[in-house]
């Protein structure tokens, strides 16, 4: 028991001693750790304080810089405001100075006006006094003297005006013919011209003569179908590698040519195919007609035409008059009209429009009973063309009365385009007969030794014997020949008669 108690006491004593020792050791370590923690906290605190101080200094520097910039801007704004104030003050001073000057000028003008009024009143009084004196001296009142003076001046003015008018008329007669010739020649020289073209047949070339049999077909059925569909006579003869298309309508000939080309290229030639191709080609030609009309109006700078008039213009491409292509003739006439109108101070656009449309009556869809000029004027009126354009179209062959200056211009330019050499084709026999008639008429006069018709019959040169006719008689002879040609012959344009008389002196050296 005692042992147990001793053991218990010893155990308790040992536990107490161990606790005390443990507490001592733990307290020492705790203090050491605490001391280290305090030192580290102090270091961290110092670092944080330094960082905070550095950020504060940076922020302070930025704020100071921003404040400085703001102060600079404020200073600049203040300087601008001061400058503006100075400028405004200067302007105000300038305005005040000008107002003072204006006020002074106004006062001066008012004073001058007063003095002028006084002078005018004095002049008026003097005028009345002088007028009274003149009336007393002449025995006439002012109104009577004025009427007498007016009558005298009227008589003098009438005499001078009549003399002046006579002088102007003489000058106009002298210069008008020269000016008219100059305008016409200049207009002709500035417009390109075309020569006459074929107008009745078209030759269709083929690669070999075997194609002719296919075009004729069994018992001629293909060629009959083609002629029936196109309205063109197709001549297949012994001419090598050629087929002749004969018709007076160029549109039908063109349709037949294009249809033949497509049929020969395709190789399928039979009546059903022929009708199909001809119908297709007709549509293509109609589209080409419209496209040609549009292109022509664009080239000439003419706008606002009715679509039907544009189609009629396109049809002119396939029409001819005496061998002259109608579209080329219309374009040429339009350009001539524009040039001539510009020379005369008229509207060239209107003149060009009238010149282009002047022959639209020659390409009707159905044959009218009216002359082509009248029919063309009615077509133009139908499609809302202006009255002066319609009048120029209808009057270019003197079948209507000319109401505007455009009408004679169109008439002259139409004659220039149609009458120039090479423009229109004549039948060879008629052409040769006309030249022979010209030469025979001149040869019928006594004293004429030789005659030559040149320039396509536009000029006749007559050579006379120097021993039979003198210089004075040559002038009379040219006039007589011109009158006889004018009375007995029909010809386009005009014929120039030139009488040539040579004086030859012959000597012999022996």
Short mmCIF file of C-alpha atoms in Angstrom, two decimals:
data_model
loop_
_atom_site.label_atom_id
_atom_site.label_comp_id
_atom_site.label_asym_id
_atom_site.label_seq_id
_atom_site.Cartn_x
_atom_site.Cartn_y
_atom_site.Cartn_z
CA UNK A 1 0.00 0.00 0.00
CA UNK A 2 2.75 2.29 0.93
CA UNK A 3 4.46 1.33 -2.26
CA UNK A 4 1.44 2.20 -4.22
CA UNK A 5 1.11 5.51 -2.48
CA UNK A 6 4.79 6.21 -3.01
CA UNK A 7 4.40 5.29 -6.66
CA UNK A 8 1.42 7.52 -7.02
CA UNK A 9 3.18 10.40 -5.31
CA UNK A 10 6.24 9.82 -7.45
CA UNK A 11 4.08 9.75 -10.54
CA UNK A 12 2.34 12.94 -9.59
CA UNK A 13 5.61 14.57 -8.73
CA UNK A 14 7.17 13.44 -12.00
CA UNK A 15 4.14 14.71 -13.95
CA UNK A 16 4.35 18.06 -12.21
CA UNK A 17 8.05 18.34 -12.87
CA UNK A 18 7.49 17.29 -16.53
CA UNK A 19 4.72 19.83 -16.94
CA UNK A 20 6.88 22.54 -15.53
CA UNK A 21 9.74 21.58 -17.82
CA UNK A 22 7.45 21.37 -20.84
CA UNK A 23 5.91 24.74 -20.09
CA UNK A 24 9.31 26.28 -19.76
CA UNK A 25 10.50 24.87 -23.02
CA UNK A 26 7.23 25.80 -24.84
CA UNK A 27 7.27 29.31 -23.46
CA UNK A 28 10.83 29.86 -24.70
CA UNK A 29 9.99 28.65 -28.20
CA UNK A 30 6.81 30.72 -28.32
CA UNK A 31 8.68 33.80 -27.35
CA UNK A 32 11.28 33.12 -30.02
CA UNK A 33 8.62 32.58 -32.70
CA UNK A 34 6.72 35.64 -31.58
CA UNK A 35 9.87 37.68 -31.69
CA UNK A 36 10.61 36.53 -35.25
CA UNK A 37 7.02 37.20 -36.32
CA UNK A 38 7.21 40.68 -34.89
CA UNK A 39 10.46 41.31 -36.72
CA UNK A 40 9.00 40.04 -40.04
CA UNK A 41 5.83 42.09 -39.50
CA UNK A 42 7.97 45.11 -38.88
CA UNK A 43 9.91 44.47 -42.10
CA UNK A 44 6.67 43.94 -44.09
CA UNK A 45 5.21 47.06 -42.58
CA UNK A 46 8.24 49.07 -43.58
CA UNK A 47 8.05 47.67 -47.15
CA UNK A 48 4.36 48.47 -47.39
CA UNK A 49 4.97 51.92 -46.04
CA UNK A 50 7.68 52.44 -48.65
CA UNK A 51 5.38 51.18 -51.47
CA UNK A 52 2.52 53.37 -50.28
CA UNK A 53 4.89 56.33 -50.06
CA UNK A 54 6.20 55.64 -53.58
CA UNK A 55 2.65 55.38 -55.02
CA UNK A 56 1.71 58.55 -53.22
CA UNK A 57 4.68 60.35 -54.70
CA UNK A 58 3.83 59.02 -58.21
CA UNK A 59 0.22 60.09 -57.87
CA UNK A 60 1.31 63.44 -56.60
CA UNK A 61 3.65 63.87 -59.58
CA UNK A 62 0.87 62.90 -62.04
CA UNK A 63 -1.57 65.28 -60.37
CA UNK A 64 0.98 68.08 -60.45
CA UNK A 65 1.63 67.38 -64.18
CA UNK A 66 -2.11 67.34 -64.97
CA UNK A 67 -2.62 70.54 -62.98
CA UNK A 68 0.25 72.12 -64.88
CA UNK A 69 -1.28 71.08 -68.23
CA UNK A 70 -4.64 72.43 -67.19
CA UNK A 71 -3.06 75.66 -66.13
CA UNK A 72 -1.32 75.88 -69.52
CA UNK A 73 -4.61 75.32 -71.36
CA UNK A 74 -6.33 77.86 -69.18
CA UNK A 75 -3.50 80.30 -69.87
CA UNK A 76 -3.78 79.68 -73.66
CA UNK A 77 -7.56 80.17 -73.51
CA UNK A 78 -7.06 83.37 -71.58
CA UNK A 79 -4.52 84.56 -74.15
CA UNK A 80 -6.96 83.80 -77.01
CA UNK A 81 -9.76 85.60 -75.21
CA UNK A 82 -7.48 88.58 -74.63
CA UNK A 83 -6.48 88.52 -78.34
CA UNK A 84 -10.13 88.40 -79.39
CA UNK A 85 -10.95 91.22 -77.04
CA UNK A 86 -8.17 93.26 -78.59
CA UNK A 87 -9.39 92.42 -82.11
CA UNK A 88 -12.96 93.31 -81.20
CA UNK A 89 -11.83 96.53 -79.65
CA UNK A 90 -9.88 97.38 -82.81
CA UNK A 91 -12.90 96.55 -84.97
CA UNK A 92 -15.12 98.61 -82.72
CA UNK A 93 -12.73 101.51 -83.06
CA UNK A 94 -12.64 101.03 -86.84
CA UNK A 95 -16.46 100.95 -87.00
CA UNK A 96 -16.69 104.05 -84.89
CA UNK A 97 -14.19 105.78 -87.16
CA UNK A 98 -16.10 104.71 -90.30
CA UNK A 99 -19.39 105.81 -88.74
CA UNK A 100 -17.86 109.21 -88.09
CA UNK A 101 -16.55 109.35 -91.66
CA UNK A 102 -19.94 108.28 -93.03
CA UNK A 103 -21.65 110.88 -90.93
CA UNK A 104 -19.30 113.54 -92.23
CA UNK A 105 -19.78 112.33 -95.82
CA UNK A 106 -23.54 112.38 -95.33
CA UNK A 107 -23.43 115.90 -94.04
CA UNK A 108 -21.24 116.95 -96.99
CA UNK A 109 -23.61 115.31 -99.47
CA UNK A 110 -26.60 116.98 -97.92
CA UNK A 111 -24.85 120.33 -98.13
CA UNK A 112 -23.88 119.68 -101.76
CA UNK A 113 -27.44 118.60 -102.55
CA UNK A 114 -28.76 121.81 -101.07
CA UNK A 115 -26.30 123.82 -103.15
CA UNK A 116 -27.23 121.84 -106.30
CA UNK A 117 -30.92 122.41 -105.66
CA UNK A 118 -30.24 126.09 -105.32
CA UNK A 119 -28.18 126.07 -108.56
CA UNK A 120 -30.91 124.10 -110.35
CA UNK A 121 -33.48 126.62 -109.22
CA UNK A 122 -31.27 129.44 -110.46
CA UNK A 123 -30.78 127.66 -113.83
CA UNK A 124 -34.51 127.10 -114.11
CA UNK A 125 -35.19 130.76 -113.46
CA UNK A 126 -32.55 131.78 -116.00
CA UNK A 127 -34.00 129.33 -118.53
CA UNK A 128 -37.46 130.80 -118.09
CA UNK A 129 -36.10 134.31 -118.49
CA UNK A 130 -34.17 133.37 -121.65
CA UNK A 131 -37.20 131.54 -123.03
CA UNK A 132 -39.39 134.58 -122.44
CA UNK A 133 -36.82 136.76 -124.18
CA UNK A 134 -36.62 134.33 -127.19
CA UNK A 135 -40.42 134.19 -127.46
CA UNK A 136 -40.59 137.96 -127.36
CA UNK A 137 -37.88 138.28 -130.05
CA UNK A 138 -39.18 135.49 -132.42
CA UNK A 139 -42.87 136.09 -131.95
CA UNK A 140 -43.38 132.27 -131.47
CA UNK A 141 -44.25 130.36 -128.34
CA UNK A 142 -42.01 127.53 -127.11
CA UNK A 143 -44.48 124.84 -128.26
CA UNK A 144 -44.76 126.36 -131.74
CA UNK A 145 -40.97 126.57 -132.08
CA UNK A 146 -40.63 122.96 -130.90
CA UNK A 147 -43.18 121.73 -133.47
CA UNK A 148 -41.44 123.66 -136.25
CA UNK A 149 -38.06 122.18 -135.25
CA UNK A 150 -39.52 118.63 -135.09
CA UNK A 151 -41.02 118.93 -138.58
CA UNK A 152 -37.71 120.16 -139.98
CA UNK A 153 -35.83 117.28 -138.34
CA UNK A 154 -38.40 114.76 -139.61
CA UNK A 155 -37.89 115.84 -143.21
CA UNK A 156 -34.11 115.67 -142.86
CA UNK A 157 -34.30 112.27 -141.16
CA UNK A 158 -36.56 110.87 -143.90
CA UNK A 159 -34.18 112.02 -146.61
CA UNK A 160 -31.14 110.58 -144.82
CA UNK A 161 -32.96 107.33 -144.01
CA UNK A 162 -34.04 106.84 -147.63
CA UNK A 163 -30.47 107.38 -148.80
CA UNK A 164 -29.16 105.04 -146.11
CA UNK A 165 -31.70 102.35 -147.02
CA UNK A 166 -30.74 102.57 -150.69
CA UNK A 167 -27.08 102.14 -149.77
CA UNK A 168 -27.88 99.14 -147.57
CA UNK A 169 -29.99 97.55 -150.31
CA UNK A 170 -27.19 97.97 -152.83
CA UNK A 171 -24.64 96.48 -150.43
CA UNK A 172 -27.00 93.59 -149.65
CA UNK A 173 -27.51 92.83 -153.33
CA UNK A 174 -23.77 92.80 -153.90
CA UNK A 175 -22.89 90.67 -150.87
CA UNK A 176 -25.97 88.41 -150.54
CA UNK A 177 -25.14 86.23 -153.54
CA UNK A 178 -21.52 85.86 -152.45
CA UNK A 179 -22.53 85.07 -148.84
CA UNK A 180 -25.10 82.50 -149.95
CA UNK A 181 -22.53 80.75 -152.14
CA UNK A 182 -20.01 80.81 -149.31
CA UNK A 183 -22.46 79.24 -146.86
CA UNK A 184 -23.48 76.51 -149.31
CA UNK A 185 -19.90 75.69 -150.32
CA UNK A 186 -18.73 75.64 -146.72
CA UNK A 187 -21.61 73.36 -145.76
CA UNK A 188 -20.81 70.94 -148.60
CA UNK A 189 -17.11 70.87 -147.76
CA UNK A 190 -17.75 70.05 -144.10
CA UNK A 191 -19.97 67.03 -144.74
CA UNK A 192 -18.70 63.64 -145.93
CA UNK A 193 -20.48 62.16 -148.95
CA UNK A 194 -21.36 58.70 -150.22
CA UNK A 195 -21.64 57.42 -153.77
CA UNK A 196 -24.55 55.60 -155.39
CA UNK A 197 -25.09 51.89 -154.58
CA UNK A 198 -26.86 48.95 -156.18
CA UNK A 199 -30.64 49.03 -155.89
CA UNK A 200 -32.26 46.06 -157.60
CA UNK A 201 -30.23 42.84 -157.27
CA UNK A 202 -28.10 41.09 -154.66
CA UNK A 203 -25.56 38.40 -155.51
CA UNK A 204 -25.39 35.52 -153.00
CA UNK A 205 -22.07 33.69 -153.19
CA UNK A 206 -21.85 29.94 -152.51
CA UNK A 207 -18.87 27.64 -152.03
CA UNK A 208 -19.73 25.20 -154.82
CA UNK A 209 -22.44 24.57 -157.38
CA UNK A 210 -23.76 21.48 -155.55
CA UNK A 211 -25.57 23.81 -153.18
CA UNK A 212 -27.69 25.10 -156.08
CA UNK A 213 -29.42 21.71 -156.46
CA UNK A 214 -30.25 21.61 -152.73
CA UNK A 215 -31.61 25.16 -152.90
CA UNK A 216 -33.82 24.24 -155.90
CA UNK A 217 -35.00 21.04 -154.21
CA UNK A 218 -37.00 18.17 -155.63
CA UNK A 219 -39.11 19.45 -158.54
CA UNK A 220 -38.24 23.01 -157.42
CA UNK A 221 -40.21 22.89 -154.18
CA UNK A 222 -37.48 24.52 -152.05
CA UNK A 223 -36.92 27.49 -154.34
CA UNK A 224 -40.70 28.02 -154.73
CA UNK A 225 -41.14 27.96 -150.94
CA UNK A 226 -38.29 30.43 -150.53
CA UNK A 227 -39.67 32.79 -153.18
CA UNK A 228 -43.17 32.57 -151.67
CA UNK A 229 -41.88 33.25 -148.14
CA UNK A 230 -39.59 36.18 -149.05
CA UNK A 231 -41.27 37.71 -152.14
CA UNK A 232 -37.92 37.73 -153.96
CA UNK A 233 -37.14 36.23 -157.36
CA UNK A 234 -34.25 33.78 -157.00
CA UNK A 235 -32.26 33.30 -160.21
CA UNK A 236 -30.21 30.09 -160.28
CA UNK A 237 -28.35 29.90 -163.60
CA UNK A 238 -24.97 28.86 -164.91
CA UNK A 239 -23.14 31.67 -163.13
CA UNK A 240 -20.43 29.85 -161.14
CA UNK A 241 -20.70 29.96 -157.34
CA UNK A 242 -23.39 32.66 -157.33
CA UNK A 243 -27.15 33.00 -156.97
CA UNK A 244 -28.89 36.25 -157.90
CA UNK A 245 -31.67 37.66 -155.68
CA UNK A 246 -33.82 40.08 -157.63
CA UNK A 247 -36.38 42.45 -156.09
CA UNK A 248 -36.98 46.17 -155.94
CA UNK A 249 -37.56 46.00 -152.16
CA UNK A 250 -34.14 45.94 -150.46
CA UNK A 251 -35.66 44.71 -147.19
CA UNK A 252 -37.03 41.59 -148.86
CA UNK A 253 -33.71 41.04 -150.62
CA UNK A 254 -31.85 41.31 -147.31
CA UNK A 255 -34.27 38.85 -145.65
CA UNK A 256 -33.80 36.40 -148.54
CA UNK A 257 -29.99 36.76 -148.38
CA UNK A 258 -29.82 36.15 -144.63
CA UNK A 259 -32.28 33.25 -144.84
CA UNK A 260 -30.26 31.62 -147.65
CA UNK A 261 -27.07 32.08 -145.63
CA UNK A 262 -28.57 30.35 -142.59
CA UNK A 263 -30.10 27.54 -144.65
CA UNK A 264 -26.86 26.83 -146.52
CA UNK A 265 -24.81 26.96 -143.31
CA UNK A 266 -27.23 24.68 -141.46
CA UNK A 267 -27.61 22.25 -144.38
CA UNK A 268 -31.28 21.45 -143.69
CA UNK A 269 -33.20 22.86 -146.63
CA UNK A 270 -36.88 21.92 -146.97
CA UNK A 271 -40.12 23.96 -147.12
CA UNK A 272 -40.95 23.75 -143.41
CA UNK A 273 -37.41 24.71 -142.44
CA UNK A 274 -37.43 27.54 -145.00
CA UNK A 275 -40.59 29.07 -143.52
CA UNK A 276 -39.17 28.79 -140.01
CA UNK A 277 -35.85 30.42 -140.96
CA UNK A 278 -37.53 33.22 -142.97
CA UNK A 279 -39.82 34.06 -140.04
CA UNK A 280 -36.83 34.14 -137.71
CA UNK A 281 -34.80 36.32 -140.11
CA UNK A 282 -37.71 38.75 -140.53
CA UNK A 283 -37.72 39.25 -136.79
CA UNK A 284 -33.94 39.76 -136.77
CA UNK A 285 -34.15 42.31 -139.60
CA UNK A 286 -36.91 44.19 -137.77
CA UNK A 287 -34.73 44.32 -134.64
CA UNK A 288 -31.78 45.48 -136.74
CA UNK A 289 -33.98 48.19 -138.29
CA UNK A 290 -34.84 49.54 -134.83
CA UNK A 291 -31.21 49.31 -133.70
CA UNK A 292 -30.06 51.16 -136.83
CA UNK A 293 -32.59 53.93 -136.18
CA UNK A 294 -31.44 54.28 -132.57
CA UNK A 295 -27.78 54.30 -133.55
CA UNK A 296 -28.43 56.94 -136.22
CA UNK A 297 -30.24 59.27 -133.81
CA UNK A 298 -27.49 58.82 -131.20
CA UNK A 299 -24.74 59.53 -133.77
CA UNK A 300 -26.51 62.73 -134.85
CA UNK A 301 -27.34 63.79 -131.28
CA UNK A 302 -31.12 63.81 -131.88
CA UNK A 303 -33.23 62.87 -128.86
CA UNK A 304 -36.89 62.47 -128.00
CA UNK A 305 -38.06 60.89 -131.27
CA UNK A 306 -41.13 58.66 -131.21
CA UNK A 307 -40.20 54.92 -131.39
CA UNK A 308 -42.13 54.58 -134.65
CA UNK A 309 -40.12 57.40 -136.23
CA UNK A 310 -36.93 55.66 -135.08
CA UNK A 311 -38.13 52.45 -136.78
CA UNK A 312 -38.88 54.37 -140.00
CA UNK A 313 -35.39 55.90 -139.92
CA UNK A 314 -33.91 52.41 -139.54
CA UNK A 315 -35.91 51.21 -142.58
CA UNK A 316 -34.18 53.89 -144.68
CA UNK A 317 -31.05 51.72 -144.57
CA UNK A 318 -32.74 49.30 -146.97
CA UNK A 319 -34.22 51.93 -149.30
CA UNK A 320 -32.58 53.85 -152.13
CA UNK A 321 -33.55 56.74 -154.38
CA UNK A 322 -31.95 56.79 -157.81
CA UNK A 323 -29.26 54.51 -156.41
CA UNK A 324 -28.55 56.77 -153.43
CA UNK A 325 -29.00 55.06 -150.07
CA UNK A 326 -31.86 56.84 -148.32
CA UNK A 327 -30.38 56.65 -144.82
CA UNK A 328 -27.05 58.05 -145.99
CA UNK A 329 -28.93 60.77 -147.86
CA UNK A 330 -30.93 61.63 -144.72
CA UNK A 331 -27.80 61.73 -142.54
CA UNK A 332 -25.97 63.86 -145.09
CA UNK A 333 -28.93 66.25 -145.36
CA UNK A 334 -29.16 66.48 -141.54
CA UNK A 335 -25.47 67.39 -141.22
CA UNK A 336 -25.74 69.93 -144.05
CA UNK A 337 -28.80 71.49 -142.39
CA UNK A 338 -27.00 71.79 -139.06
CA UNK A 339 -23.97 73.46 -140.65
CA UNK A 340 -26.09 75.86 -142.70
CA UNK A 341 -28.34 76.73 -139.75
CA UNK A 342 -25.27 77.52 -137.64
CA UNK A 343 -23.94 79.78 -140.39
CA UNK A 344 -27.29 81.62 -140.47
CA UNK A 345 -27.60 81.91 -136.68
CA UNK A 346 -30.51 79.45 -136.37
CA UNK A 347 -30.98 76.43 -134.11
CA UNK A 348 -28.73 73.66 -135.56
CA UNK A 349 -30.42 70.88 -133.54
CA UNK A 350 -33.85 71.65 -135.01
CA UNK A 351 -32.38 71.88 -138.50
CA UNK A 352 -30.61 68.54 -138.09
CA UNK A 353 -33.85 66.94 -136.85
CA UNK A 354 -35.82 68.25 -139.83
CA UNK A 355 -33.10 67.15 -142.26
CA UNK A 356 -33.06 63.60 -140.86
CA UNK A 357 -36.85 63.26 -141.06
CA UNK A 358 -37.45 65.00 -144.40
CA UNK A 359 -37.77 61.75 -146.43
CA UNK A 360 -39.66 59.53 -143.96
CA UNK A 361 -42.59 59.55 -146.40
CA UNK A 362 -40.52 57.38 -148.77
CA UNK A 363 -40.54 54.31 -146.48
CA UNK A 364 -44.22 53.76 -145.62
CA UNK A 365 -45.55 50.44 -144.32
CA UNK A 366 -48.35 50.75 -146.85
CA UNK A 367 -48.27 52.67 -150.12
CA UNK A 368 -50.06 56.04 -149.72
CA UNK A 369 -51.62 58.09 -152.50
CA UNK A 370 -50.01 61.31 -151.22
CA UNK A 371 -46.62 62.65 -152.33
CA UNK A 372 -43.86 61.51 -150.02
CA UNK A 373 -43.22 65.03 -148.64
CA UNK A 374 -46.87 65.56 -147.63
CA UNK A 375 -47.13 62.02 -146.26
CA UNK A 376 -43.91 62.54 -144.27
CA UNK A 377 -45.27 65.76 -142.77
CA UNK A 378 -48.46 63.93 -141.72
CA UNK A 379 -46.39 61.14 -140.13
CA UNK A 380 -44.30 63.68 -138.22
CA UNK A 381 -47.43 65.47 -137.05
CA UNK A 382 -48.98 62.15 -136.01
CA UNK A 383 -45.97 61.35 -133.83
CA UNK A 384 -45.99 64.74 -132.06
CA UNK A 385 -43.20 66.56 -133.90
CA UNK A 386 -43.30 70.36 -133.68
CA UNK A 387 -45.07 72.44 -136.32
CA UNK A 388 -41.88 73.95 -137.80
CA UNK A 389 -40.36 70.47 -138.26
CA UNK A 390 -43.54 69.20 -139.95
CA UNK A 391 -43.62 72.24 -142.23
CA UNK A 392 -39.97 71.76 -143.24
CA UNK A 393 -40.68 68.10 -144.12
CA UNK A 394 -43.80 68.86 -146.15
CA UNK A 395 -42.41 71.90 -147.98
CA UNK A 396 -39.05 70.59 -149.17
CA UNK A 397 -40.52 69.92 -152.65
CA UNK A 398 -42.71 73.07 -152.67
CA UNK A 399 -45.87 71.00 -152.10
CA UNK A 400 -46.67 73.03 -148.98
CA UNK A 401 -46.21 76.70 -148.20
CA UNK A 402 -43.00 77.43 -146.29
CA UNK A 403 -43.81 78.95 -142.91
CA UNK A 404 -40.40 78.86 -141.21
CA UNK A 405 -36.75 79.40 -142.10
CA UNK A 406 -36.10 75.68 -141.55
CA UNK A 407 -38.08 74.79 -144.70
CA UNK A 408 -35.80 76.49 -147.27
CA UNK A 409 -32.71 75.17 -145.46
CA UNK A 410 -34.00 71.58 -145.69
CA UNK A 411 -34.95 72.10 -149.34
CA UNK A 412 -31.52 73.45 -150.26
CA UNK A 413 -29.62 70.75 -148.34
CA UNK A 414 -31.80 68.00 -149.87
CA UNK A 415 -30.95 69.37 -153.32
CA UNK A 416 -27.24 69.58 -152.46
CA UNK A 417 -27.16 65.97 -151.26
CA UNK A 418 -29.10 64.63 -154.23
CA UNK A 419 -27.67 66.77 -157.01
CA UNK A 420 -23.93 66.48 -156.38
CA UNK A 421 -21.96 64.31 -158.82
CA UNK A 422 -21.93 60.64 -157.86
CA UNK A 423 -24.79 60.90 -155.39
CA UNK A 424 -27.47 59.33 -157.54
CA UNK A 425 -27.35 56.80 -160.33
CA UNK A 426 -28.90 57.45 -163.67
CA UNK A 427 -29.72 54.96 -166.37
CA UNK A 428 -26.67 54.86 -168.62
CA UNK A 429 -28.64 55.57 -171.78
CA UNK A 430 -30.40 58.58 -170.21
CA UNK A 431 -27.13 59.87 -168.80
CA UNK A 432 -25.33 59.64 -172.16
CA UNK A 433 -28.31 61.18 -173.94
CA UNK A 434 -28.31 64.13 -171.54
CA UNK A 435 -24.60 64.75 -172.13
CA UNK A 436 -25.06 64.53 -175.91
CA UNK A 437 -28.02 66.93 -175.76
CA UNK A 438 -25.92 69.44 -173.83
CA UNK A 439 -23.14 69.28 -176.40
CA UNK A 440 -25.55 69.42 -179.37
CA UNK A 441 -27.36 72.49 -178.00
CA UNK A 442 -24.06 74.35 -177.74
CA UNK A 443 -22.87 73.17 -181.16
CA UNK A 444 -26.03 74.58 -182.78
CA UNK A 445 -24.75 78.13 -182.33
CA UNK A 446 -22.58 79.73 -185.04
CA UNK A 447 -18.94 80.20 -184.22
CA UNK A 448 -18.76 77.19 -181.86
CA UNK A 449 -15.97 74.77 -182.80
CA UNK A 450 -15.96 72.23 -179.93
CA UNK A 451 -18.08 71.37 -176.87
CA UNK A 452 -17.30 69.20 -173.85
CA UNK A 453 -19.78 68.12 -171.14
CA UNK A 454 -17.74 67.46 -167.95
CA UNK A 455 -18.28 67.02 -164.21
CA UNK A 456 -21.05 64.44 -164.78
CA UNK A 457 -22.97 66.97 -166.85
CA UNK A 458 -22.68 69.76 -164.27
CA UNK A 459 -20.44 71.87 -166.51
CA UNK A 460 -20.39 72.54 -170.26
CA UNK A 461 -17.28 74.00 -171.85
CA UNK A 462 -17.76 75.68 -175.21
CA UNK A 463 -14.77 76.55 -177.40
CA UNK A 464 -15.39 79.20 -180.05
CA UNK A 465 -13.28 80.43 -182.95
CA UNK A 466 -11.35 83.57 -182.20
CA UNK A 467 -11.88 84.81 -185.74
CA UNK A 468 -15.68 84.33 -185.61
CA UNK A 469 -16.68 85.70 -182.18
CA UNK A 470 -15.18 88.57 -180.22
CA UNK A 471 -14.89 88.90 -176.40
CA UNK A 472 -18.15 90.81 -176.03
CA UNK A 473 -20.09 88.16 -177.94
CA UNK A 474 -18.81 85.33 -175.69
CA UNK A 475 -20.75 86.68 -172.71
CA UNK A 476 -23.95 86.91 -174.74
CA UNK A 477 -23.35 83.38 -176.11
CA UNK A 478 -22.98 81.81 -172.63
CA UNK A 479 -26.23 83.45 -171.53
CA UNK A 480 -28.12 82.24 -174.61
CA UNK A 481 -26.86 78.67 -174.23
CA UNK A 482 -27.80 78.67 -170.50
CA UNK A 483 -31.32 79.91 -171.27
CA UNK A 484 -31.83 77.32 -174.02
CA UNK A 485 -30.63 74.47 -171.76
CA UNK A 486 -32.90 75.70 -168.98
CA UNK A 487 -35.93 75.82 -171.29
CA UNK A 488 -35.41 72.57 -173.19
CA UNK A 489 -33.79 70.11 -170.75
CA UNK A 490 -34.48 68.52 -167.37
CA UNK A 491 -31.45 67.96 -165.12
CA UNK A 492 -30.57 67.87 -161.40
CA UNK A 493 -28.89 70.88 -159.80
CA UNK A 494 -27.40 73.42 -162.18
CA UNK A 495 -25.20 73.42 -165.28
CA UNK A 496 -22.28 75.81 -165.58
CA UNK A 497 -21.59 77.09 -169.14
CA UNK A 498 -18.03 78.26 -169.78
CA UNK A 499 -17.28 79.85 -173.16
CA UNK A 500 -13.56 79.83 -174.06
CA UNK A 501 -12.11 82.05 -176.77
CA UNK A 502 -8.44 81.74 -177.59
CA UNK A 503 -6.38 84.33 -179.41
CA UNK A 504 -3.33 82.76 -181.06
CA UNK A 505 -0.48 84.59 -182.68
CA UNK A 506 1.69 82.46 -185.01
CA UNK A 507 4.99 83.50 -186.56
CA UNK A 508 7.62 81.55 -188.49
CA UNK A 509 11.36 81.90 -188.24
CA UNK A 510 13.10 81.43 -191.60
#
